[in-house]
Amino acid sequence: MSFQPRRVLLISATIGEGHNATARAVEEAARRVWPGCEVVWLDALRIMGRWVPRAFNWIYVTNVESTPWLYDFFYDALWRYRWFATASRRFVGAWCGPLLRREIRRLAPDLIVSTYPLGTAGLDWMRRRGGLDVPVSAVVSDFSPHPFWVYPEADLHYVMSEASLRAMRRAEPDAVGAVSVPPVRSRFQPRDRATARAEFGFPATGFTALVACGALSFGAVERAVDAALRAPGLARVLVVCGRNEAVRERLLARGDPRVVPLGWVDDMPGLMACSDAVITNAGGATALEALACGRAVVMFEPIAGHGRANAELMADAGLAELCPEEAQLTATLRRWVADPQEVGEREERALKHCRAAEFDEQVAALADLPRHRGRRPLRAQDAFFVYATTPEVSQQTGAILQLEPSLASTHQWSEHLAARIREHAPRLPMLTRRLTRRTGRRPQWIADASVDPVEHLSSRELRPEHDPEAFISEFFSTPVRTDRPPWELRLLHDPATGRATLLAKMHHALGDGLAVTGTLLRLLCDGPHPTPHSAAAGRTGQVREVLRGLIGLATSAGSPSRAWTGRSTPARSFGHLALPAVRVRAHARDHGVTSSALLIGLVAEALHRSLGEKRTGALFRVMVPRTARTGRSGAGLDAPGNHTRTLSVDLPVGPMPLVWRIRAVADALAEPDHSGQPEAAGAVLAGLGLLPAPLHAWVVRRIYGHRFFNAVVSVMPGRRRAAHINGSRLSRVLPVLSLADGVGVAIGAIGWGEEFGFGVTTDPGLAPEAHVLAGHLREAFDELRERR
């Protein structure tokens, strides 16, 4: 069953009535397929400023009627110069996006549909900044989707024909599109011609042409009337002047009984039913409505820019006759008056095109769209981990998920996980993009749906002779593949005990530990997973704090100890343990420290006990990542990417009582916070992105390694609420951190349910086996418990 949106947001604009007409068609279909849903509208031009609608309408009309050469020049430049199209779209997106973001946060829609290109530009701007995680689609009512119409961050563009789909891909290769039937209201459908004429008071016989050039009725309306009247046998010309009273008055002044000038018409479907042919000049909503009514369409003297392109594509598709000059219009109508069969064939072709699908079903599909992310350079914070990768040290982060025993077999587990992955993975941005390297430029993410997401899952049934730790070590020692979205899962299932363990790893450029955990929850866990809303973005720190932190970072450069550092080897050792969360929090309260400080204090004690003769100094420098996913960062709890600030902390590893060590660690952790170091570290990482890519890579390789620190230690916030996978409770999460170049130890901890899970990674060529450190951690905790 498809998702039922509670609120649908339509983004349109009043520039003529074409965009609004398309939006009304979407609204009508939405109310039919989702009874009870709320449909709200936003006018993109009004959002951009009170003066904007009038100014843009004036510019549009002036360009079309007075300076068509200028509009042609702009339109051709969009196609000819990709940099110009990109710059124009980014400018409009940066203008509209922040204003649109405020309204979208207020309305909190579950689905957004745009029928106006500048509104889509604003949505693209929001999506690029991680602030829009609901389905976003655009309905392109023009037959030719020019570069201003299509955007790589929209989840789907509905276009009007296969030729339109090809044009869309030329305009934006990263855009996703599909062919839609004409997006018109259900009123626009074939009706009996004689009955319609009787309702309007027209004679039942005689060939009738309808001239309709949109709500503004601009272009060659009067020349179209003159050319039509020259066709022998044509009985009458109906002219819809819309809001253009000047054109209507001039036509009335002619006094020709064959010309019927009309103002604003409420029953356009009925008027189209009266006609034998519809003459128009833009290829937008009017042409689509005529096709839906099963009428032969003529594109006469198409307006500049997109109008000409629309007319050419409609003609190529056999859905319109293109008549650039008056003589051609006269000849076409003469032929059609003399040959009703040709008109009938064109009517059948129009109806076949409009009945290729059901518009209601196409609108219903919008609620279930997988998220699409266009090609984009990595953020500086994410590219950091691409540049930090070496042949010996792969930068990947992961987790071991342990579940309580169940009666499910290995096959049932595999089938359940495969179904869950196939359903959820396409909606998760971290799991649908591939990393690509570019010589001399920053790496890019590219949306890649070419691989079945189930191919990222493997399974192993454990037998009595198997050692689960060997499978864990082999899985995390192997670098994740980067020729596809860089993530992998492995199921280890022991049928004898019913225990299932899930191993997960992702390239560190995809995200930090919280992003990995949050994505795994949404991918695998039972129950609904509400879409998290990103918090408001803000300043990452006061200038004074950043400057003070930069000074602190500069004065702390260099490692005070060479213990467990050197030349990395490919070998890896993994260890893990779990501590009861209630006891950890109780000990933290007893000693007046935070749980994080207590756990890092235990790490310091384990380091003290493991270093032995390698304890060349009293201090052991560690990098401690801390999350920046706060209300000021603009990053949701499981938003893709790395949103951390790193502290450089000197842990006391010399001889001292355990309780003193914990207190000393708490003081050491607090001092960088007071000095502004977290803000400074974040500013440095972001600032590195301003460097040319080769220089950025060189700096990263120089600073992220054994010259500056001895180990990586991270304590991540988790969750206490129970989660289930395939009905089994997820009882334990053990993080698996990557090493840095030349650094022998990485230790991670996360609070999950009733436990704090530890994961230890070491390079045995530089540091002890991971189980040794894990054992010392356990001993230190037990000693703390005995002293209580």
PDB file of C-alpha atoms in Angstrom, residues 501-768:
ATOM      1  CA  THR A 501      24.446 -10.885  14.248  1.00  0.00           C
ATOM      2  CA  LEU A 502      24.510  -8.197  11.582  1.00  0.00           C
ATOM      3  CA  LEU A 503      27.779  -6.679  10.460  1.00  0.00           C
ATOM      4  CA  ALA A 504      27.639  -3.302   8.689  1.00  0.00           C
ATOM      5  CA  LYS A 505      30.348  -1.131   7.162  1.00  0.00           C
ATOM      6  CA  MET A 506      30.287   2.065   5.126  1.00  0.00           C
ATOM      7  CA  HIS A 507      32.896   4.351   3.654  1.00  0.00           C
ATOM      8  CA  HIS A 508      33.592   7.058   6.220  1.00  0.00           C
ATOM      9  CA  ALA A 509      32.877   9.731   3.595  1.00  0.00           C
ATOM     10  CA  LEU A 510      29.214   8.686   3.720  1.00  0.00           C
ATOM     11  CA  GLY A 511      28.836   9.767   7.306  1.00  0.00           C
ATOM     12  CA  ASP A 512      29.899   9.639  10.906  1.00  0.00           C
ATOM     13  CA  GLY A 513      28.874   7.057  13.493  1.00  0.00           C
ATOM     14  CA  LEU A 514      25.495   8.638  14.189  1.00  0.00           C
ATOM     15  CA  ALA A 515      24.656   8.775  10.493  1.00  0.00           C
ATOM     16  CA  VAL A 516      25.595   5.107  10.117  1.00  0.00           C
ATOM     17  CA  THR A 517      23.528   4.036  13.142  1.00  0.00           C
ATOM     18  CA  GLY A 518      20.532   6.152  12.142  1.00  0.00           C
ATOM     19  CA  THR A 519      20.599   4.854   8.586  1.00  0.00           C
ATOM     20  CA  LEU A 520      20.826   1.239   9.752  1.00  0.00           C
ATOM     21  CA  LEU A 521      17.804   1.771  11.993  1.00  0.00           C
ATOM     22  CA  ARG A 522      15.720   3.168   9.161  1.00  0.00           C
ATOM     23  CA  LEU A 523      16.931   0.455   6.808  1.00  0.00           C
ATOM     24  CA  LEU A 524      16.461  -2.619   8.982  1.00  0.00           C
ATOM     25  CA  CYS A 525      14.299  -2.023  12.045  1.00  0.00           C
ATOM     26  CA  ASP A 526      10.630  -2.914  12.347  1.00  0.00           C
ATOM     27  CA  GLY A 527       7.933  -0.289  12.722  1.00  0.00           C
ATOM     28  CA  PRO A 528       7.425   3.142  11.215  1.00  0.00           C
ATOM     29  CA  HIS A 529      10.374   5.487  11.009  1.00  0.00           C
ATOM     30  CA  PRO A 530       9.246   9.106  10.877  1.00  0.00           C
ATOM     31  CA  THR A 531      11.245  11.393   8.661  1.00  0.00           C
ATOM     32  CA  PRO A 532      13.506  13.533  10.840  1.00  0.00           C
ATOM     33  CA  HIS A 533      13.315  17.251  10.259  1.00  0.00           C
ATOM     34  CA  SER A 534      16.553  19.121  10.194  1.00  0.00           C
ATOM     35  CA  ALA A 535      17.014  21.782  12.791  1.00  0.00           C
ATOM     36  CA  ALA A 536      17.520  25.391  11.874  1.00  0.00           C
ATOM     37  CA  ALA A 537      20.965  26.227  10.658  1.00  0.00           C
ATOM     38  CA  GLY A 538      22.963  28.845  12.449  1.00  0.00           C
ATOM     39  CA  ARG A 539      26.437  30.043  13.206  1.00  0.00           C
ATOM     40  CA  THR A 540      28.852  27.350  14.280  1.00  0.00           C
ATOM     41  CA  GLY A 541      30.524  29.545  16.861  1.00  0.00           C
ATOM     42  CA  GLN A 542      31.448  33.070  17.723  1.00  0.00           C
ATOM     43  CA  VAL A 543      34.468  34.511  15.927  1.00  0.00           C
ATOM     44  CA  ARG A 544      36.272  35.054  19.206  1.00  0.00           C
ATOM     45  CA  GLU A 545      35.788  31.418  20.212  1.00  0.00           C
ATOM     46  CA  VAL A 546      37.046  30.203  16.846  1.00  0.00           C
ATOM     47  CA  LEU A 547      40.144  32.390  17.005  1.00  0.00           C
ATOM     48  CA  ARG A 548      40.910  31.269  20.543  1.00  0.00           C
ATOM     49  CA  GLY A 549      40.449  27.660  19.487  1.00  0.00           C
ATOM     50  CA  LEU A 550      42.763  28.095  16.497  1.00  0.00           C
ATOM     51  CA  ILE A 551      45.478  29.306  18.827  1.00  0.00           C
ATOM     52  CA  GLY A 552      44.885  26.287  21.052  1.00  0.00           C
ATOM     53  CA  LEU A 553      45.097  23.923  18.092  1.00  0.00           C
ATOM     54  CA  ALA A 554      48.310  25.515  16.884  1.00  0.00           C
ATOM     55  CA  THR A 555      50.022  25.307  20.260  1.00  0.00           C
ATOM     56  CA  SER A 556      48.979  21.654  20.734  1.00  0.00           C
ATOM     57  CA  ALA A 557      50.410  20.437  17.413  1.00  0.00           C
ATOM     58  CA  GLY A 558      52.750  17.482  17.458  1.00  0.00           C
ATOM     59  CA  SER A 559      52.462  14.195  19.321  1.00  0.00           C
ATOM     60  CA  PRO A 560      54.081  14.068  22.768  1.00  0.00           C
ATOM     61  CA  SER A 561      54.550  10.315  22.466  1.00  0.00           C
ATOM     62  CA  ARG A 562      55.458   7.913  19.695  1.00  0.00           C
ATOM     63  CA  ALA A 563      53.785   4.940  21.318  1.00  0.00           C
ATOM     64  CA  TRP A 564      51.819   2.703  18.938  1.00  0.00           C
ATOM     65  CA  THR A 565      52.565   4.858  15.895  1.00  0.00           C
ATOM     66  CA  GLY A 566      54.711   4.251  12.858  1.00  0.00           C
ATOM     67  CA  ARG A 567      54.264   2.646   9.463  1.00  0.00           C
ATOM     68  CA  SER A 568      50.792   1.110   9.052  1.00  0.00           C
ATOM     69  CA  THR A 569      50.297  -2.502   8.029  1.00  0.00           C
ATOM     70  CA  PRO A 570      47.223  -4.034   6.355  1.00  0.00           C
ATOM     71  CA  ALA A 571      46.593  -6.389   9.311  1.00  0.00           C
ATOM     72  CA  ARG A 572      43.716  -5.614  11.671  1.00  0.00           C
ATOM     73  CA  SER A 573      42.614  -6.864  15.050  1.00  0.00           C
ATOM     74  CA  PHE A 574      39.113  -6.323  16.439  1.00  0.00           C
ATOM     75  CA  GLY A 575      37.846  -6.651  19.972  1.00  0.00           C
ATOM     76  CA  HIS A 576      34.653  -5.694  21.750  1.00  0.00           C
ATOM     77  CA  LEU A 577      32.896  -5.747  25.102  1.00  0.00           C
ATOM     78  CA  ALA A 578      29.704  -4.418  26.670  1.00  0.00           C
ATOM     79  CA  LEU A 579      29.268  -2.706  30.040  1.00  0.00           C
ATOM     80  CA  PRO A 580      25.960  -2.366  31.926  1.00  0.00           C
ATOM     81  CA  ALA A 581      24.663   1.141  31.303  1.00  0.00           C
ATOM     82  CA  VAL A 582      23.037   1.501  34.724  1.00  0.00           C
ATOM     83  CA  ARG A 583      26.377   0.818  36.450  1.00  0.00           C
ATOM     84  CA  VAL A 584      28.263   3.186  34.134  1.00  0.00           C
ATOM     85  CA  ARG A 585      25.864   6.027  34.890  1.00  0.00           C
ATOM     86  CA  ALA A 586      25.942   5.266  38.623  1.00  0.00           C
ATOM     87  CA  HIS A 587      29.750   5.372  38.691  1.00  0.00           C
ATOM     88  CA  ALA A 588      29.704   8.630  36.727  1.00  0.00           C
ATOM     89  CA  ARG A 589      27.362  10.197  39.274  1.00  0.00           C
ATOM     90  CA  ASP A 590      29.478   8.916  42.159  1.00  0.00           C
ATOM     91  CA  HIS A 591      32.611  10.558  40.738  1.00  0.00           C
ATOM     92  CA  GLY A 592      30.899  13.740  39.554  1.00  0.00           C
ATOM     93  CA  VAL A 593      31.739  13.253  35.872  1.00  0.00           C
ATOM     94  CA  THR A 594      29.787  12.585  32.698  1.00  0.00           C
ATOM     95  CA  SER A 595      29.328   9.073  31.359  1.00  0.00           C
ATOM     96  CA  SER A 596      31.542   9.975  28.391  1.00  0.00           C
ATOM     97  CA  ALA A 597      34.326  11.167  30.714  1.00  0.00           C
ATOM     98  CA  LEU A 598      34.067   7.985  32.768  1.00  0.00           C
ATOM     99  CA  LEU A 599      34.288   5.751  29.691  1.00  0.00           C
ATOM    100  CA  ILE A 600      37.262   7.646  28.268  1.00  0.00           C
ATOM    101  CA  GLY A 601      38.844   7.465  31.724  1.00  0.00           C
ATOM    102  CA  LEU A 602      38.512   3.683  31.559  1.00  0.00           C
ATOM    103  CA  VAL A 603      40.136   3.828  28.113  1.00  0.00           C
ATOM    104  CA  ALA A 604      43.025   5.809  29.619  1.00  0.00           C
ATOM    105  CA  GLU A 605      43.414   3.148  32.305  1.00  0.00           C
ATOM    106  CA  ALA A 606      43.413   0.394  29.692  1.00  0.00           C
ATOM    107  CA  LEU A 607      46.044   2.300  27.713  1.00  0.00           C
ATOM    108  CA  HIS A 608      48.150   2.646  30.886  1.00  0.00           C
ATOM    109  CA  ARG A 609      47.998  -1.086  31.509  1.00  0.00           C
ATOM    110  CA  SER A 610      48.707  -1.982  27.870  1.00  0.00           C
ATOM    111  CA  LEU A 611      51.565   0.406  27.131  1.00  0.00           C
ATOM    112  CA  GLY A 612      54.023  -1.134  29.583  1.00  0.00           C
ATOM    113  CA  GLU A 613      57.552  -0.302  28.491  1.00  0.00           C
ATOM    114  CA  LYS A 614      56.262   1.713  25.511  1.00  0.00           C
ATOM    115  CA  ARG A 615      54.997   4.350  27.943  1.00  0.00           C
ATOM    116  CA  THR A 616      57.637   6.863  26.830  1.00  0.00           C
ATOM    117  CA  GLY A 617      55.796   9.831  28.268  1.00  0.00           C
ATOM    118  CA  ALA A 618      53.119  10.589  30.800  1.00  0.00           C
ATOM    119  CA  LEU A 619      50.706  11.846  28.143  1.00  0.00           C
ATOM    120  CA  PHE A 620      49.053   9.992  25.297  1.00  0.00           C
ATOM    121  CA  ARG A 621      47.340  12.210  22.713  1.00  0.00           C
ATOM    122  CA  VAL A 622      43.978  11.082  21.319  1.00  0.00           C
ATOM    123  CA  MET A 623      41.533  12.623  18.875  1.00  0.00           C
ATOM    124  CA  VAL A 624      38.023  12.658  20.311  1.00  0.00           C
ATOM    125  CA  PRO A 625      35.262  13.301  17.702  1.00  0.00           C
ATOM    126  CA  ARG A 626      32.157  14.979  19.101  1.00  0.00           C
ATOM    127  CA  THR A 627      28.882  15.386  17.303  1.00  0.00           C
ATOM    128  CA  ALA A 628      27.902  18.760  15.863  1.00  0.00           C
ATOM    129  CA  ARG A 629      24.357  17.565  15.124  1.00  0.00           C
ATOM    130  CA  THR A 630      22.634  20.236  17.170  1.00  0.00           C
ATOM    131  CA  GLY A 631      19.971  22.822  16.542  1.00  0.00           C
ATOM    132  CA  ARG A 632      22.701  25.208  15.392  1.00  0.00           C
ATOM    133  CA  SER A 633      24.278  22.824  12.899  1.00  0.00           C
ATOM    134  CA  GLY A 634      21.265  22.228  10.686  1.00  0.00           C
ATOM    135  CA  ALA A 635      22.015  18.485  10.571  1.00  0.00           C
ATOM    136  CA  GLY A 636      19.392  15.927  11.538  1.00  0.00           C
ATOM    137  CA  LEU A 637      20.277  12.993  13.747  1.00  0.00           C
ATOM    138  CA  ASP A 638      20.830  10.682  10.790  1.00  0.00           C
ATOM    139  CA  ALA A 639      21.552  13.182   8.017  1.00  0.00           C
ATOM    140  CA  PRO A 640      24.243  11.963   5.615  1.00  0.00           C
ATOM    141  CA  GLY A 641      27.756  13.207   6.002  1.00  0.00           C
ATOM    142  CA  ASN A 642      30.205  13.829   8.803  1.00  0.00           C
ATOM    143  CA  HIS A 643      29.013  16.393  11.312  1.00  0.00           C
ATOM    144  CA  THR A 644      31.628  16.241  14.035  1.00  0.00           C
ATOM    145  CA  ARG A 645      34.174  18.479  15.696  1.00  0.00           C
ATOM    146  CA  THR A 646      37.317  16.874  16.942  1.00  0.00           C
ATOM    147  CA  LEU A 647      39.080  17.562  20.242  1.00  0.00           C
ATOM    148  CA  SER A 648      42.784  16.940  20.725  1.00  0.00           C
ATOM    149  CA  VAL A 649      43.081  15.570  24.263  1.00  0.00           C
ATOM    150  CA  ASP A 650      46.166  14.408  26.172  1.00  0.00           C
ATOM    151  CA  LEU A 651      45.147  11.413  28.282  1.00  0.00           C
ATOM    152  CA  PRO A 652      47.118  10.724  31.467  1.00  0.00           C
ATOM    153  CA  VAL A 653      48.573   7.233  31.101  1.00  0.00           C
ATOM    154  CA  GLY A 654      51.256   7.379  33.773  1.00  0.00           C
ATOM    155  CA  PRO A 655      50.989   5.672  37.166  1.00  0.00           C
ATOM    156  CA  MET A 656      48.093   7.006  39.293  1.00  0.00           C
ATOM    157  CA  PRO A 657      44.996   5.663  41.055  1.00  0.00           C
ATOM    158  CA  LEU A 658      42.090   4.864  38.761  1.00  0.00           C
ATOM    159  CA  VAL A 659      39.733   7.401  40.326  1.00  0.00           C
ATOM    160  CA  TRP A 660      42.374  10.140  39.941  1.00  0.00           C
ATOM    161  CA  ARG A 661      42.787   9.205  36.302  1.00  0.00           C
ATOM    162  CA  ILE A 662      39.044   9.512  35.661  1.00  0.00           C
ATOM    163  CA  ARG A 663      39.003  12.950  37.270  1.00  0.00           C
ATOM    164  CA  ALA A 664      42.040  14.021  35.252  1.00  0.00           C
ATOM    165  CA  VAL A 665      40.399  12.831  32.027  1.00  0.00           C
ATOM    166  CA  ALA A 666      37.217  14.770  32.837  1.00  0.00           C
ATOM    167  CA  ASP A 667      39.289  17.924  33.331  1.00  0.00           C
ATOM    168  CA  ALA A 668      41.223  17.302  30.102  1.00  0.00           C
ATOM    169  CA  LEU A 669      37.998  16.868  28.131  1.00  0.00           C
ATOM    170  CA  ALA A 670      36.486  20.040  29.560  1.00  0.00           C
ATOM    171  CA  GLU A 671      39.469  22.275  28.831  1.00  0.00           C
ATOM    172  CA  PRO A 672      39.241  22.189  24.994  1.00  0.00           C
ATOM    173  CA  ASP A 673      35.519  22.997  25.251  1.00  0.00           C
ATOM    174  CA  HIS A 674      36.386  26.119  27.235  1.00  0.00           C
ATOM    175  CA  SER A 675      39.094  27.141  24.800  1.00  0.00           C
ATOM    176  CA  GLY A 676      36.872  27.060  21.709  1.00  0.00           C
ATOM    177  CA  GLN A 677      38.768  24.140  20.188  1.00  0.00           C
ATOM    178  CA  PRO A 678      35.653  22.294  18.865  1.00  0.00           C
ATOM    179  CA  GLU A 679      34.500  25.370  16.930  1.00  0.00           C
ATOM    180  CA  ALA A 680      38.016  25.943  15.645  1.00  0.00           C
ATOM    181  CA  ALA A 681      38.379  22.343  14.506  1.00  0.00           C
ATOM    182  CA  GLY A 682      35.100  22.591  12.613  1.00  0.00           C
ATOM    183  CA  ALA A 683      36.190  25.857  11.013  1.00  0.00           C
ATOM    184  CA  VAL A 684      39.503  24.326   9.952  1.00  0.00           C
ATOM    185  CA  LEU A 685      37.828  21.327   8.324  1.00  0.00           C
ATOM    186  CA  ALA A 686      35.379  23.550   6.465  1.00  0.00           C
ATOM    187  CA  GLY A 687      38.147  25.967   5.497  1.00  0.00           C
ATOM    188  CA  LEU A 688      40.212  23.179   3.959  1.00  0.00           C
ATOM    189  CA  GLY A 689      37.472  22.848   1.382  1.00  0.00           C
ATOM    190  CA  LEU A 690      38.427  26.247  -0.013  1.00  0.00           C
ATOM    191  CA  LEU A 691      41.800  24.867  -1.073  1.00  0.00           C
ATOM    192  CA  PRO A 692      42.338  23.336  -4.519  1.00  0.00           C
ATOM    193  CA  ALA A 693      41.645  19.613  -4.310  1.00  0.00           C
ATOM    194  CA  PRO A 694      45.284  18.458  -4.674  1.00  0.00           C
ATOM    195  CA  LEU A 695      46.403  20.825  -1.917  1.00  0.00           C
ATOM    196  CA  HIS A 696      43.424  19.815   0.256  1.00  0.00           C
ATOM    197  CA  ALA A 697      44.409  16.155  -0.120  1.00  0.00           C
ATOM    198  CA  TRP A 698      48.059  16.895   0.706  1.00  0.00           C
ATOM    199  CA  VAL A 699      47.134  18.795   3.876  1.00  0.00           C
ATOM    200  CA  VAL A 700      44.776  16.030   5.046  1.00  0.00           C
ATOM    201  CA  ARG A 701      47.439  13.379   4.632  1.00  0.00           C
ATOM    202  CA  ARG A 702      49.879  15.541   6.599  1.00  0.00           C
ATOM    203  CA  ILE A 703      47.624  16.295   9.584  1.00  0.00           C
ATOM    204  CA  TYR A 704      45.558  13.108   9.964  1.00  0.00           C
ATOM    205  CA  GLY A 705      48.070  10.625  11.265  1.00  0.00           C
ATOM    206  CA  HIS A 706      50.781   9.692  13.716  1.00  0.00           C
ATOM    207  CA  ARG A 707      52.548  13.067  13.598  1.00  0.00           C
ATOM    208  CA  PHE A 708      49.733  14.616  15.614  1.00  0.00           C
ATOM    209  CA  PHE A 709      48.110  11.924  17.754  1.00  0.00           C
ATOM    210  CA  ASN A 710      48.384   8.365  19.055  1.00  0.00           C
ATOM    211  CA  ALA A 711      44.815   7.076  18.854  1.00  0.00           C
ATOM    212  CA  VAL A 712      41.185   7.862  18.014  1.00  0.00           C
ATOM    213  CA  VAL A 713      38.649   7.549  20.854  1.00  0.00           C
ATOM    214  CA  SER A 714      34.949   8.264  20.306  1.00  0.00           C
ATOM    215  CA  VAL A 715      31.919   8.003  22.612  1.00  0.00           C
ATOM    216  CA  MET A 716      28.694   8.310  20.622  1.00  0.00           C
ATOM    217  CA  PRO A 717      25.185   8.956  21.904  1.00  0.00           C
ATOM    218  CA  GLY A 718      22.867   6.060  21.165  1.00  0.00           C
ATOM    219  CA  ARG A 719      19.325   5.316  22.224  1.00  0.00           C
ATOM    220  CA  ARG A 720      17.653   3.666  25.171  1.00  0.00           C
ATOM    221  CA  ARG A 721      14.371   2.752  23.488  1.00  0.00           C
ATOM    222  CA  ALA A 722      14.178  -0.829  22.271  1.00  0.00           C
ATOM    223  CA  ALA A 723      14.408  -1.519  18.539  1.00  0.00           C
ATOM    224  CA  HIS A 724      13.505  -4.758  16.766  1.00  0.00           C
ATOM    225  CA  ILE A 725      14.577  -6.418  13.545  1.00  0.00           C
ATOM    226  CA  ASN A 726      12.387  -9.226  12.218  1.00  0.00           C
ATOM    227  CA  GLY A 727      10.696  -9.327  15.625  1.00  0.00           C
ATOM    228  CA  SER A 728      13.965  -9.842  17.528  1.00  0.00           C
ATOM    229  CA  ARG A 729      15.153  -7.171  19.938  1.00  0.00           C
ATOM    230  CA  LEU A 730      18.345  -5.406  18.963  1.00  0.00           C
ATOM    231  CA  SER A 731      20.113  -5.908  22.270  1.00  0.00           C
ATOM    232  CA  ARG A 732      23.645  -4.681  21.572  1.00  0.00           C
ATOM    233  CA  VAL A 733      25.435  -2.329  19.191  1.00  0.00           C
ATOM    234  CA  LEU A 734      29.224  -2.397  18.997  1.00  0.00           C
ATOM    235  CA  PRO A 735      30.898   0.356  16.935  1.00  0.00           C
ATOM    236  CA  VAL A 736      33.831  -0.397  14.654  1.00  0.00           C
ATOM    237  CA  LEU A 737      36.099   2.586  13.980  1.00  0.00           C
ATOM    238  CA  SER A 738      38.753   3.022  11.316  1.00  0.00           C
ATOM    239  CA  LEU A 739      42.378   3.830  12.062  1.00  0.00           C
ATOM    240  CA  ALA A 740      44.343   6.817  10.847  1.00  0.00           C
ATOM    241  CA  ASP A 741      47.544   6.463   8.833  1.00  0.00           C
ATOM    242  CA  GLY A 742      50.366   5.372  11.125  1.00  0.00           C
ATOM    243  CA  VAL A 743      48.077   5.210  14.184  1.00  0.00           C
ATOM    244  CA  GLY A 744      47.654   1.833  15.819  1.00  0.00           C
ATOM    245  CA  VAL A 745      44.484   2.180  17.924  1.00  0.00           C
ATOM    246  CA  ALA A 746      40.871   3.332  17.486  1.00  0.00           C
ATOM    247  CA  ILE A 747      38.268   2.794  20.211  1.00  0.00           C
ATOM    248  CA  GLY A 748      34.576   3.551  19.958  1.00  0.00           C
ATOM    249  CA  ALA A 749      31.704   3.316  22.436  1.00  0.00           C
ATOM    250  CA  ILE A 750      27.962   3.789  22.083  1.00  0.00           C
ATOM    251  CA  GLY A 751      25.122   3.618  24.575  1.00  0.00           C
ATOM    252  CA  TRP A 752      22.437   1.215  23.414  1.00  0.00           C
ATOM    253  CA  GLY A 753      19.507   0.059  25.505  1.00  0.00           C
ATOM    254  CA  GLU A 754      20.859  -1.393  28.751  1.00  0.00           C
ATOM    255  CA  GLU A 755      24.524  -1.411  27.737  1.00  0.00           C
ATOM    256  CA  PHE A 756      27.443   0.629  26.533  1.00  0.00           C
ATOM    257  CA  GLY A 757      29.081  -1.254  23.684  1.00  0.00           C
ATOM    258  CA  PHE A 758      32.821  -0.909  23.030  1.00  0.00           C
ATOM    259  CA  GLY A 759      34.603  -1.676  19.773  1.00  0.00           C
ATOM    260  CA  VAL A 760      38.404  -1.763  19.616  1.00  0.00           C
ATOM    261  CA  THR A 761      40.387  -1.704  16.355  1.00  0.00           C
ATOM    262  CA  THR A 762      44.168  -2.068  16.311  1.00  0.00           C
ATOM    263  CA  ASP A 763      46.973  -2.521  13.857  1.00  0.00           C
ATOM    264  CA  PRO A 764      48.903  -5.484  15.396  1.00  0.00           C
ATOM    265  CA  GLY A 765      52.072  -4.241  13.735  1.00  0.00           C
ATOM    266  CA  LEU A 766      51.920  -1.092  15.847  1.00  0.00           C
ATOM    267  CA  ALA A 767      49.837  -1.898  18.936  1.00  0.00           C
ATOM    268  CA  PRO A 768      48.673  -4.888  21.009  1.00  0.00           C
TER     269      PRO A 768
END
